Coordinates of C-alpha atoms in Angstrom, one line a residue:
X1 CA -23.6 1.3 29.6
X2 CA -24.7 4.9 30.3
X3 CA -23.2 8.0 28.7
X4 CA -20.3 9.6 30.6
X5 CA -19.1 13.2 30.7
X6 CA -15.6 12.8 29.3
X7 CA -12.9 15.1 27.8
X8 CA -11.8 14.7 24.2
X9 CA -8.5 13.3 25.6
X10 CA -10.3 10.7 27.6
X11 CA -12.4 9.7 24.6
X12 CA -9.2 9.5 22.5
X13 CA -7.6 7.1 24.9
X14 CA -10.8 5.0 25.1
X15 CA -11.0 4.8 21.3
X16 CA -7.4 3.8 21.0
X17 CA -7.9 1.0 23.5
X18 CA -11.1 -0.1 21.7
X19 CA -8.9 -0.5 18.6
X20 CA -6.7 -2.9 20.5
X21 CA -3.7 -0.5 21.0
X22 CA -1.2 -2.3 23.2
X23 CA 1.4 0.5 23.5
X24 CA 1.8 4.1 22.4
X25 CA 5.2 5.7 21.9
X26 CA 5.4 9.4 22.5
X27 CA 6.9 12.6 23.9
X28 CA 4.7 15.2 25.7
X29 CA 4.6 18.9 25.3
X30 CA 2.3 21.9 26.0
X31 CA -0.4 21.2 23.4
X32 CA -0.9 17.5 24.3
X33 CA -0.9 17.9 28.1
X34 CA -4.6 17.2 28.4
X35 CA -4.0 13.9 26.5
X36 CA -1.1 13.0 28.9
X37 CA -3.2 14.1 31.9
X38 CA -5.9 11.6 30.8
X39 CA -3.3 8.8 31.0
X40 CA -2.7 9.4 34.7
X41 CA -6.0 7.7 35.7
X42 CA -6.1 5.1 32.9
X43 CA -4.2 2.0 34.1
X44 CA -5.1 0.2 30.9
X45 CA -3.2 2.6 28.7
X46 CA 0.5 1.8 28.2
X47 CA 2.8 4.5 27.0
X48 CA 6.6 4.5 26.6
X49 CA 8.4 7.8 26.9
X50 CA 11.1 7.8 24.2
X51 CA 13.9 10.4 24.3
X52 CA 13.2 11.9 20.9
X53 CA 10.0 12.1 18.8
X54 CA 11.9 10.4 16.0
X55 CA 12.6 7.5 18.3
X56 CA 8.9 7.3 19.1
X57 CA 7.7 7.0 15.5
X58 CA 10.5 4.6 14.5
X59 CA 9.5 2.4 17.5
X60 CA 5.9 2.5 16.4
X61 CA 7.0 1.6 12.9
X62 CA 9.0 -1.4 14.2
X63 CA 6.0 -2.5 16.3
X64 CA 3.8 -2.4 13.2
X65 CA 6.1 -4.2 10.8
X66 CA 6.9 -7.0 13.2
X67 CA 3.3 -7.6 14.4
X68 CA 1.1 -6.6 11.4
X69 CA -0.9 -4.4 13.8
X70 CA -1.2 -0.6 13.7
X71 CA 1.6 1.3 15.4
X72 CA 0.7 4.5 17.4
X73 CA 2.8 7.5 18.4
X74 CA 2.0 10.8 20.0
X75 CA 3.9 14.1 19.8
X76 CA 3.1 17.7 20.6
X77 CA 2.7 20.6 18.2
X78 CA 5.4 22.5 16.3
X79 CA 8.8 20.9 16.7
X80 CA 7.3 17.8 18.2
X81 CA 5.2 17.2 15.2
X82 CA 7.9 18.2 12.7
X83 CA 10.4 15.8 14.4
X84 CA 8.0 13.0 13.2
X85 CA 8.2 13.9 9.6
X86 CA 11.1 11.6 8.7
X87 CA 9.5 8.7 10.4
X88 CA 6.2 9.4 8.7
X89 CA 7.9 9.4 5.3
X90 CA 9.8 6.2 6.2
X91 CA 6.5 4.4 6.9
X92 CA 4.8 5.9 3.9
X93 CA 7.5 4.7 1.5
X94 CA 7.4 1.2 2.9
X95 CA 3.6 0.9 3.3
X96 CA 3.6 0.6 7.1
X97 CA 0.3 1.1 9.0
X98 CA 0.7 3.9 11.6
X99 CA -1.7 6.3 13.4
X100 CA 0.3 9.4 14.2
X101 CA -1.3 11.7 16.8
X102 CA -0.1 15.3 17.1
X103 CA -1.3 18.2 19.2
X104 CA -1.8 21.6 17.9
X105 CA -2.4 25.1 19.2
X106 CA -6.0 26.0 20.3
X107 CA -8.4 26.6 17.5
X108 CA -8.8 30.2 18.7
X109 CA -5.2 31.1 17.8
X110 CA -4.7 28.8 14.8
X111 CA -3.3 30.7 11.9
X112 CA -1.7 33.4 14.1
X113 CA 1.8 32.0 14.2
X114 CA 1.1 31.1 17.9
X115 CA 3.9 29.6 20.0
X116 CA 4.8 26.1 18.6
X117 CA 2.3 26.3 15.8
X118 CA 2.9 24.3 12.6
X119 CA 0.5 23.2 9.9
X120 CA 1.5 19.6 10.2
X121 CA -1.4 18.4 8.1
X122 CA -0.1 20.4 5.1
X123 CA 3.5 19.6 5.9
X124 CA 2.8 15.8 5.8
X125 CA 0.1 15.7 3.1
X126 CA 2.5 14.1 0.5
X127 CA 3.6 11.4 2.9
X128 CA 0.4 10.3 4.6
X129 CA -2.3 8.0 3.4
X130 CA -4.9 10.4 5.0
X131 CA -4.9 13.3 7.5
X132 CA -7.4 14.6 9.9
X133 CA -7.6 18.0 11.7
X134 CA -10.1 17.5 14.5
X135 CA -12.4 20.5 14.8
X136 CA -15.1 18.9 17.0
X137 CA -14.4 16.6 20.0
X138 CA -17.6 14.7 19.1
X139 CA -15.7 13.5 16.0
X140 CA -12.8 11.9 17.8
X141 CA -14.2 8.3 18.1
X142 CA -15.2 8.2 14.5
X143 CA -11.9 9.7 13.3
X144 CA -9.8 7.2 15.4
X145 CA -11.7 4.2 14.0
X146 CA -11.5 5.5 10.5
X147 CA -7.8 6.2 10.9
X148 CA -7.1 2.6 12.0
X149 CA -9.2 1.2 9.1
X150 CA -7.5 3.4 6.5
X151 CA -4.0 2.7 7.9
X152 CA -4.3 -1.1 7.9
X153 CA -6.3 -1.8 4.8
X154 CA -5.5 -1.8 1.1
X155 CA -2.0 -0.5 0.6
X156 CA -1.2 0.3 4.2
X157 CA 0.4 3.5 5.4
X158 CA 0.5 6.2 8.0
X159 CA -2.6 8.3 8.9
X160 CA -2.2 11.6 10.8
X161 CA -4.7 12.9 13.5
X162 CA -4.0 16.5 14.5
X163 CA -5.9 17.6 17.6
X164 CA -6.0 21.3 18.8
X165 CA -5.4 21.8 22.5
X166 CA -8.9 23.1 23.3
X167 CA -10.5 20.2 21.4
X168 CA -8.6 17.7 23.6
X169 CA -10.0 19.4 26.7
X170 CA -13.6 19.8 25.5
X171 CA -16.1 18.0 27.7
X172 CA -18.8 15.9 26.0
X173 CA -21.3 13.1 26.6
X174 CA -19.9 9.9 25.4
X175 CA -21.2 6.4 25.4
X176 CA -18.2 4.0 25.6
X177 CA -20.3 1.1 24.3
X178 CA -21.4 2.9 21.1
X179 CA -20.3 1.3 17.9
X180 CA -18.5 3.2 15.2
X181 CA -19.7 2.1 11.8
X182 CA -17.1 3.0 9.2
X183 CA -18.5 4.4 6.0
X184 CA -15.9 6.0 3.8
X185 CA -17.4 7.1 0.6
X186 CA -15.1 6.5 -2.3
X187 CA -12.6 4.5 -0.4
X188 CA -12.2 0.9 -1.7
X189 CA -10.0 -0.7 0.9
X190 CA -9.0 -3.8 -1.1
X191 CA -10.2 -4.4 -4.7
X192 CA -11.4 -7.9 -5.5
X193 CA -9.0 -9.9 -7.6
X194 CA -9.6 -10.1 -11.3
X195 CA -9.8 -13.8 -11.9
X196 CA -9.5 -13.4 -15.7
X197 CA -6.1 -11.6 -15.2
X198 CA -4.9 -14.4 -12.9
X199 CA -6.0 -17.0 -15.5
X200 CA -3.9 -15.1 -18.1
X201 CA -0.9 -15.3 -15.8
X202 CA -1.4 -19.0 -15.3
X203 CA -1.6 -19.5 -19.0
X204 CA 1.7 -17.5 -19.4
X205 CA 3.4 -19.7 -16.9
X206 CA 2.3 -22.8 -18.9
X207 CA 4.0 -21.3 -22.0
X208 CA 7.2 -20.0 -20.2
X209 CA 10.6 -21.6 -20.3
X210 CA 12.5 -19.3 -18.0
X211 CA 10.1 -17.9 -15.4
X212 CA 11.2 -16.0 -12.2
X213 CA 9.2 -14.6 -9.3
X214 CA 10.2 -11.3 -7.6
X215 CA 8.6 -11.4 -4.1
X216 CA 8.4 -8.0 -2.4
X217 CA 7.2 -6.6 0.9
X218 CA 3.6 -6.9 -0.1
X219 CA 3.9 -10.7 0.4
X220 CA 4.8 -10.1 4.0
X221 CA 2.3 -7.3 4.6
X222 CA -0.6 -9.3 3.2
X223 CA 0.4 -12.4 5.3
X224 CA 0.6 -14.3 2.1
X225 CA 3.9 -16.2 2.8
X226 CA 2.2 -19.6 3.0
X227 CA 0.3 -19.0 -0.2
X228 CA 3.5 -18.0 -2.0
X229 CA 5.2 -21.1 -0.7
X230 CA 2.3 -23.3 -2.0
X231 CA 2.3 -21.4 -5.3
X232 CA 6.1 -22.1 -5.7
X233 CA 5.6 -25.7 -4.7
X234 CA 3.0 -26.2 -7.4
X235 CA 4.7 -24.2 -10.2
X236 CA 8.4 -24.8 -9.3
X237 CA 9.3 -21.3 -10.3
X238 CA 12.5 -19.9 -8.7
X239 CA 12.1 -16.9 -6.4
X240 CA 14.2 -13.8 -5.8
X241 CA 13.1 -11.2 -3.2
X242 CA 13.5 -7.5 -2.6
X243 CA 15.0 -6.2 0.6
X244 CA 11.6 -5.9 2.3
X245 CA 10.5 -9.3 0.8
X246 CA 13.2 -11.2 2.7
X247 CA 11.5 -13.7 5.0
X248 CA 8.4 -13.7 2.8
X249 CA 10.0 -16.7 1.1
X250 CA 12.4 -18.8 3.2
X251 CA 16.1 -18.0 2.5
X252 CA 17.0 -21.7 2.7
X253 CA 14.5 -23.0 0.2
X254 CA 15.9 -24.8 -2.8
X255 CA 14.2 -22.4 -5.1
X256 CA 15.4 -19.3 -3.3
X257 CA 17.8 -17.1 -5.3
X258 CA 18.3 -14.5 -2.6
X259 CA 17.9 -10.8 -3.0
X260 CA 18.1 -9.0 -6.3
X261 CA 19.2 -5.5 -7.2
X262 CA 22.2 -3.2 -6.5
X263 CA 23.6 -5.7 -4.0
X264 CA 21.7 -8.7 -5.0
X265 CA 23.1 -12.1 -5.6
X266 CA 24.7 -13.0 -9.0
X267 CA 22.2 -15.8 -9.5
X268 CA 19.2 -13.6 -8.8
X269 CA 20.3 -10.8 -11.0
X270 CA 21.2 -13.1 -13.9
X271 CA 17.9 -15.0 -13.6
X272 CA 15.9 -11.8 -13.9
X273 CA 18.0 -10.6 -16.9
X274 CA 17.5 -13.9 -18.7
X275 CA 13.9 -14.7 -17.7
X276 CA 11.2 -14.9 -20.4
X277 CA 8.5 -14.5 -17.8
X278 CA 8.8 -12.2 -14.8
X279 CA 6.2 -12.2 -12.1
X280 CA 6.4 -9.4 -9.5
X281 CA 4.4 -10.2 -6.4
X282 CA 4.0 -7.2 -4.0
X283 CA 7.1 -5.5 -5.4
X284 CA 6.9 -2.0 -6.8
X285 CA 9.9 -2.3 -9.2
X286 CA 12.0 0.0 -7.1
X287 CA 15.1 1.5 -8.8
X288 CA 17.4 -0.3 -6.4
X289 CA 15.9 -3.6 -7.5
X290 CA 15.7 -2.9 -11.3
X291 CA 18.7 -0.5 -11.7
X292 CA 18.7 0.8 -15.3
X293 CA 15.0 0.3 -16.3
X294 CA 15.9 0.5 -20.0
X295 CA 18.1 -2.6 -19.6
X296 CA 15.9 -4.4 -17.1
X297 CA 14.8 -8.0 -17.9
X298 CA 15.5 -7.6 -21.7
X299 CA 14.4 -11.1 -22.6
X300 CA 11.1 -11.1 -20.7
X301 CA 8.3 -11.7 -23.3
X302 CA 5.8 -11.2 -20.5
X303 CA 5.9 -9.2 -17.3
X304 CA 3.2 -9.7 -14.7
X305 CA 2.6 -7.6 -11.6
X306 CA 0.4 -8.6 -8.7
X307 CA -0.3 -5.7 -6.3
X308 CA -3.0 -4.3 -4.1
X309 CA -2.4 -0.8 -5.4
X310 CA -3.5 -0.3 -9.0
X311 CA -1.3 2.8 -9.2
X312 CA 1.8 0.6 -9.1
X313 CA 0.8 -1.5 -12.1
X314 CA 2.9 -0.2 -15.0
X315 CA 4.3 2.8 -13.1
X316 CA 8.0 1.9 -13.3
X317 CA 8.1 -1.1 -15.6
X318 CA 5.8 -1.8 -18.6
X319 CA 3.4 -4.5 -17.5
X320 CA 1.7 -7.1 -19.7
X321 CA -0.5 -8.7 -17.1
X322 CA -1.7 -6.7 -14.1
X323 CA -3.4 -8.5 -11.3
X324 CA -4.8 -6.0 -8.8
X325 CA -5.9 -7.3 -5.4
X326 CA -4.8 -8.5 -2.1
X327 CA -1.9 -10.9 -2.7
X328 CA -3.2 -13.5 -0.3
X329 CA -6.5 -13.6 -2.2
X330 CA -4.8 -13.6 -5.6
X331 CA -2.5 -16.5 -4.7
X332 CA -5.3 -18.5 -3.1
X333 CA -7.2 -18.4 -6.3
X334 CA -4.1 -19.1 -8.4
X335 CA -3.2 -22.1 -6.3
X336 CA -6.5 -23.8 -7.2
X337 CA -5.3 -24.4 -10.8
X338 CA -1.5 -23.7 -10.8
X339 CA 0.6 -26.3 -12.6
X340 CA 4.4 -26.8 -13.0
X341 CA 6.0 -25.0 -15.9
X342 CA 8.2 -27.0 -18.3
X343 CA 11.5 -26.9 -16.4
X344 CA 13.9 -27.8 -19.3
X345 CA 17.4 -26.5 -18.6
X346 CA 16.4 -23.3 -16.7
X347 CA 16.8 -24.8 -13.3
X348 CA 20.2 -26.2 -14.2
X349 CA 21.3 -22.8 -15.5
X350 CA 20.3 -21.1 -12.3
X351 CA 22.0 -23.7 -10.1
X352 CA 25.2 -23.3 -12.2
X353 CA 25.1 -19.6 -11.5
X354 CA 24.6 -20.2 -7.8
X355 CA 27.5 -22.6 -7.7
X356 CA 29.8 -20.4 -9.8
X357 CA 29.2 -17.1 -8.0
X358 CA 27.9 -17.6 -4.5
X359 CA 27.9 -14.8 -1.9
X360 CA 31.4 -14.9 -0.4
X361 CA 34.1 -12.8 1.2
X362 CA 37.7 -13.2 2.1
X363 CA 37.9 -14.1 5.7
X364 CA 40.7 -13.2 8.0
X365 CA 42.3 -14.5 11.1
X366 CA 43.8 -11.2 12.0
X367 CA 40.8 -8.8 11.7
X368 CA 37.1 -9.2 12.2
X369 CA 35.0 -9.2 9.0
X370 CA 31.5 -7.8 9.1
X371 CA 30.1 -10.6 7.0
X372 CA 31.4 -13.1 9.5
X373 CA 29.5 -11.3 12.3
X374 CA 26.2 -11.6 10.3
X375 CA 26.9 -15.2 9.5
X376 CA 27.6 -16.0 13.1
X377 CA 24.4 -14.3 14.4
X378 CA 22.4 -16.1 11.7
X379 CA 23.8 -19.5 12.7
X380 CA 23.5 -18.8 16.5
X381 CA 19.9 -17.7 16.1
X382 CA 19.0 -20.4 13.5
X383 CA 17.5 -17.7 11.4
X384 CA 14.6 -17.3 13.8
X385 CA 15.4 -13.8 15.3
X386 CA 13.7 -10.6 14.4
X387 CA 16.5 -8.5 12.8
X388 CA 16.2 -4.8 12.6
X389 CA 18.8 -2.8 10.6
X390 CA 19.9 0.7 10.2
X391 CA 21.0 1.9 6.7
X392 CA 24.3 1.3 5.1
X393 CA 26.8 -1.5 4.4
X394 CA 25.7 -3.5 7.5
X395 CA 22.1 -3.4 6.2
X396 CA 23.2 -5.1 2.9
X397 CA 25.4 -7.6 4.7
X398 CA 22.4 -8.5 6.9
X399 CA 20.2 -9.0 3.8
X400 CA 22.9 -11.1 2.1
X401 CA 24.2 -13.3 4.9
X402 CA 21.3 -13.7 7.4
X403 CA 19.2 -16.7 6.6
X404 CA 15.6 -15.4 7.2
X405 CA 13.2 -18.3 7.8
X406 CA 10.0 -16.4 8.8
X407 CA 8.1 -13.4 7.5
X408 CA 8.2 -10.1 9.5
X409 CA 11.7 -11.0 10.6
X410 CA 13.5 -8.2 8.9
X411 CA 12.7 -4.6 9.9
X412 CA 14.5 -2.2 7.7
X413 CA 14.0 1.2 6.1
X414 CA 13.8 0.2 2.4
X415 CA 12.4 3.0 0.4
X416 CA 13.5 6.1 2.3
X417 CA 16.8 4.6 3.6
X418 CA 16.5 6.4 7.0
X419 CA 19.7 6.3 9.2
X420 CA 18.7 6.2 12.9
X421 CA 15.8 3.8 12.2
X422 CA 17.4 0.6 13.2
X423 CA 17.7 0.8 17.0
X424 CA 14.4 2.4 18.0
X425 CA 12.5 0.1 15.5
X426 CA 13.9 -2.8 17.5
X427 CA 12.4 -1.4 20.7
X428 CA 9.0 -1.4 19.0
X429 CA 9.5 -4.9 17.6
X430 CA 10.5 -6.2 21.1
X431 CA 7.4 -4.6 22.7
X432 CA 5.2 -6.3 20.1
X433 CA 7.1 -9.6 20.3
X434 CA 8.1 -10.1 24.0
X435 CA 8.8 -13.8 23.5
X436 CA 11.2 -13.5 20.5
X437 CA 14.8 -12.5 20.3
X438 CA 15.2 -9.1 18.7
X439 CA 18.6 -8.1 17.3
X440 CA 19.3 -4.6 16.2
X441 CA 22.1 -4.4 13.7
X442 CA 23.6 -0.9 13.3
X443 CA 26.6 0.9 11.9
X444 CA 28.6 3.2 14.0
X445 CA 27.1 6.2 12.1
X446 CA 23.4 5.3 12.4
X447 CA 23.7 4.2 16.0
X448 CA 24.6 7.7 17.0
X449 CA 21.5 9.2 15.5
X450 CA 19.1 7.6 18.1
X451 CA 21.5 6.3 20.8
X452 CA 19.5 8.2 23.4
X453 CA 16.9 5.5 23.3
X454 CA 19.3 3.3 25.3
X455 CA 17.6 5.0 28.3
X456 CA 14.3 3.4 27.8
X457 CA 15.9 0.0 27.2
X458 CA 17.6 0.3 30.6
X459 CA 14.6 1.7 32.4
X460 CA 12.0 -0.8 31.1
X461 CA 14.5 -3.7 30.7
X462 CA 13.6 -4.1 27.0
X463 CA 15.9 -7.1 26.1
X464 CA 17.0 -6.0 22.7
X465 CA 20.5 -7.2 21.7
X466 CA 22.1 -4.2 20.1
X467 CA 24.9 -4.8 17.6
X468 CA 27.2 -2.0 16.4
X469 CA 29.3 -2.9 13.4
X470 CA 32.0 -0.4 14.0
X471 CA 34.3 0.3 11.0
X472 CA 35.0 3.9 12.0
X473 CA 33.6 5.2 8.7
X474 CA 30.5 6.0 6.8
X475 CA 31.0 2.7 4.9
X476 CA 28.5 2.8 2.1
X477 CA 29.4 6.4 1.2
X478 CA 33.1 5.5 1.4
X479 CA 32.5 2.5 -0.9
X480 CA 30.8 4.6 -3.6
X481 CA 33.4 7.4 -3.3
X482 CA 36.1 4.7 -3.8
X483 CA 34.5 2.9 -6.7
X484 CA 32.6 5.7 -8.5
X485 CA 34.5 8.8 -7.5
X486 CA 38.1 7.7 -8.0
X487 CA 38.7 7.1 -4.3
X488 CA 38.3 10.8 -3.5
X489 CA 37.2 10.4 0.0
X490 CA 35.2 13.3 1.4
X491 CA 33.9 13.7 5.0
X492 CA 33.3 10.0 5.8
X493 CA 35.7 9.6 8.7
X494 CA 33.8 9.0 11.9
X495 CA 36.7 9.7 14.2
X496 CA 35.5 11.1 17.4
X497 CA 32.7 8.6 17.8
X498 CA 32.1 7.6 21.4
X499 CA 33.2 4.5 23.1
X500 CA 30.0 2.6 22.5
X501 CA 30.5 0.2 25.4
X502 CA 31.0 3.0 27.8
X503 CA 28.1 4.9 26.3
X504 CA 25.8 1.9 26.8
X505 CA 27.0 1.6 30.4
X506 CA 26.4 5.3 31.0
X507 CA 22.7 4.6 30.2
X508 CA 22.7 1.5 32.4
X509 CA 22.9 -1.1 29.6
X510 CA 25.5 -3.8 29.6
X511 CA 28.2 -3.2 27.0
X512 CA 30.5 -5.8 25.4
X513 CA 33.2 -5.5 22.7
X514 CA 35.0 -7.9 20.3
X515 CA 37.7 -7.4 17.7
X516 CA 38.6 -11.1 17.0
X517 CA 36.6 -14.2 16.0
X518 CA 37.1 -15.8 19.4
X519 CA 36.0 -12.6 21.2
X520 CA 33.0 -12.3 18.9
X521 CA 31.8 -15.9 19.7
X522 CA 32.3 -15.3 23.4
X523 CA 30.6 -11.9 23.7
X524 CA 27.7 -12.9 21.6
X525 CA 27.0 -15.9 23.7
X526 CA 27.2 -13.7 26.8
X527 CA 24.8 -11.2 25.3
X528 CA 22.2 -13.8 24.4
X529 CA 22.4 -15.4 27.9
X530 CA 22.0 -12.0 29.6
X531 CA 18.5 -11.0 30.6
X532 CA 17.8 -7.5 29.5
X533 CA 19.4 -5.3 26.9
X534 CA 23.0 -5.7 25.8
X535 CA 25.0 -3.6 23.4
X536 CA 27.8 -5.5 21.5
X537 CA 30.4 -3.5 19.6
X538 CA 32.2 -5.5 16.9
X539 CA 35.3 -3.6 15.7
X540 CA 35.6 -4.7 12.1
X541 CA 37.8 -4.0 9.0
X542 CA 37.5 -0.4 7.8
X543 CA 37.8 -0.9 4.0
X544 CA 35.5 -3.9 3.4
X545 CA 33.0 -3.4 0.5
X546 CA 29.6 -4.9 -0.2
X547 CA 29.6 -7.1 -3.3
X548 CA 28.0 -7.8 -5.7
X549 CA 27.6 -4.1 -6.6
X550 CA 25.7 -2.7 -9.5
X551 CA 26.6 1.0 -10.2
X552 CA 23.6 3.3 -10.7
X553 CA 22.7 3.7 -14.4
X554 CA 24.0 0.3 -15.4
X555 CA 22.1 -3.0 -15.9
X556 CA 21.5 -5.7 -13.3
X557 CA 23.9 -8.1 -15.0
X558 CA 26.8 -5.5 -15.0
X559 CA 27.9 -6.5 -11.5
X560 CA 31.1 -5.7 -9.8
X561 CA 32.1 -8.8 -7.9
X562 CA 35.1 -7.5 -6.0
X563 CA 37.8 -9.9 -5.2
X564 CA 35.7 -12.7 -6.8
X565 CA 35.5 -11.0 -10.2

């Protein structure tokens, strides 16, 4: 193929298509107009115009988490770029592969405080895996291919490409058939597993009496769910998961303990606290999982940590055996010689805890309970849907009561806890998984942060089923004020929120509402049977709390169990 005279913008779009980009989420502005102009004559390039830049990056994030591919978004300079910052930080905390493209003012006026100028590279440096400021249009193909490689290898994360306006319009000779060889000096994408360390871990399992596995989001991101399942089949070690690890190990498995941590199950938290061998697989020992680190796993003679990022080994919890490498590779090697540990009475102890303190709530025939809604959705979807959540009580109830069967089925802001994430991330997940049911579970607070994206659901008939758990209050804040701050409630009343059904209808999306069990069953069935997007508002009890609850600064086994205590 002969070289063509192309602009930097045309080369950019070609490079994105060459990387297999299926859809870009974005919002135009003055300093990306050449990029958007290049889209006009490119029928292969699919772009979705969100109604806010934050909606764009959360949608790209949901696409990436649910598919395992790199999500891509575009915004203009200045406020367009800075509106992406929360989404970049969200992806960075949760190791999500994104390529974030921003425009910037022309190079001739950079540094002069030009209109809509912001040094987005410096602003986002702590929350990106790598950043590029493009100064020569000839570098665009190389930079795009490097960005995708960096974003989606090793510990995954967001990469920023900032393109000044004049660079995007610069004309250059470009050979569309040329190959881009990636040679990044000093970048080791994925370290090879240390077989000796894995052997030490297997020896520790052979000596253990009370082993427990903590499976984190790394199991999902490395597509190692099958390898973990085989490892557990061979070793018979019980498994607890982090929030982002849900689905990486089937919730219904006989050795599943559920989620651990602040709102983890009684059996999971007690198993960790009583274990003599703790094996973290793709979990970074986040403070919401460990709670008080000084009192974490006090009986563990050995703590092992498998992670692709060597910086995580021993960072939060002292580690005795560190296995650095891609989790899939580590487990494939381990599975060649894994053996069952000596079960003894450990399994019986765990089963007794599960029986004595299961997840439960006090149901009601007069008011709708949020836990009931999650259980109903789980049952009706058979645990097979992609569930996105916002942040708050509903997020924890979804983690507790939805029975995730498959990896990449929960899309949730774990590390940063970003309200407004849930709904737009569902749009991205649905674009990436057109044949699967995608359910977006939101609180009435978070739903109002990105509700404007209802417009694109209506226009493009994106068939997300949007659930609003409406308790008329900032529920998680209210719960902590009630329990920790002596019930001194401060600015948590969401009175004045819109009628969500009418809001949906105003955008052209079907809206339904339920406040009783019978209505809930009926409207959910109607929602699922409706082609296209539907918003379902469930009006639930205002004062319901999430239990178990471990107060910050206390140990995992110091759980408040609510009415079941």
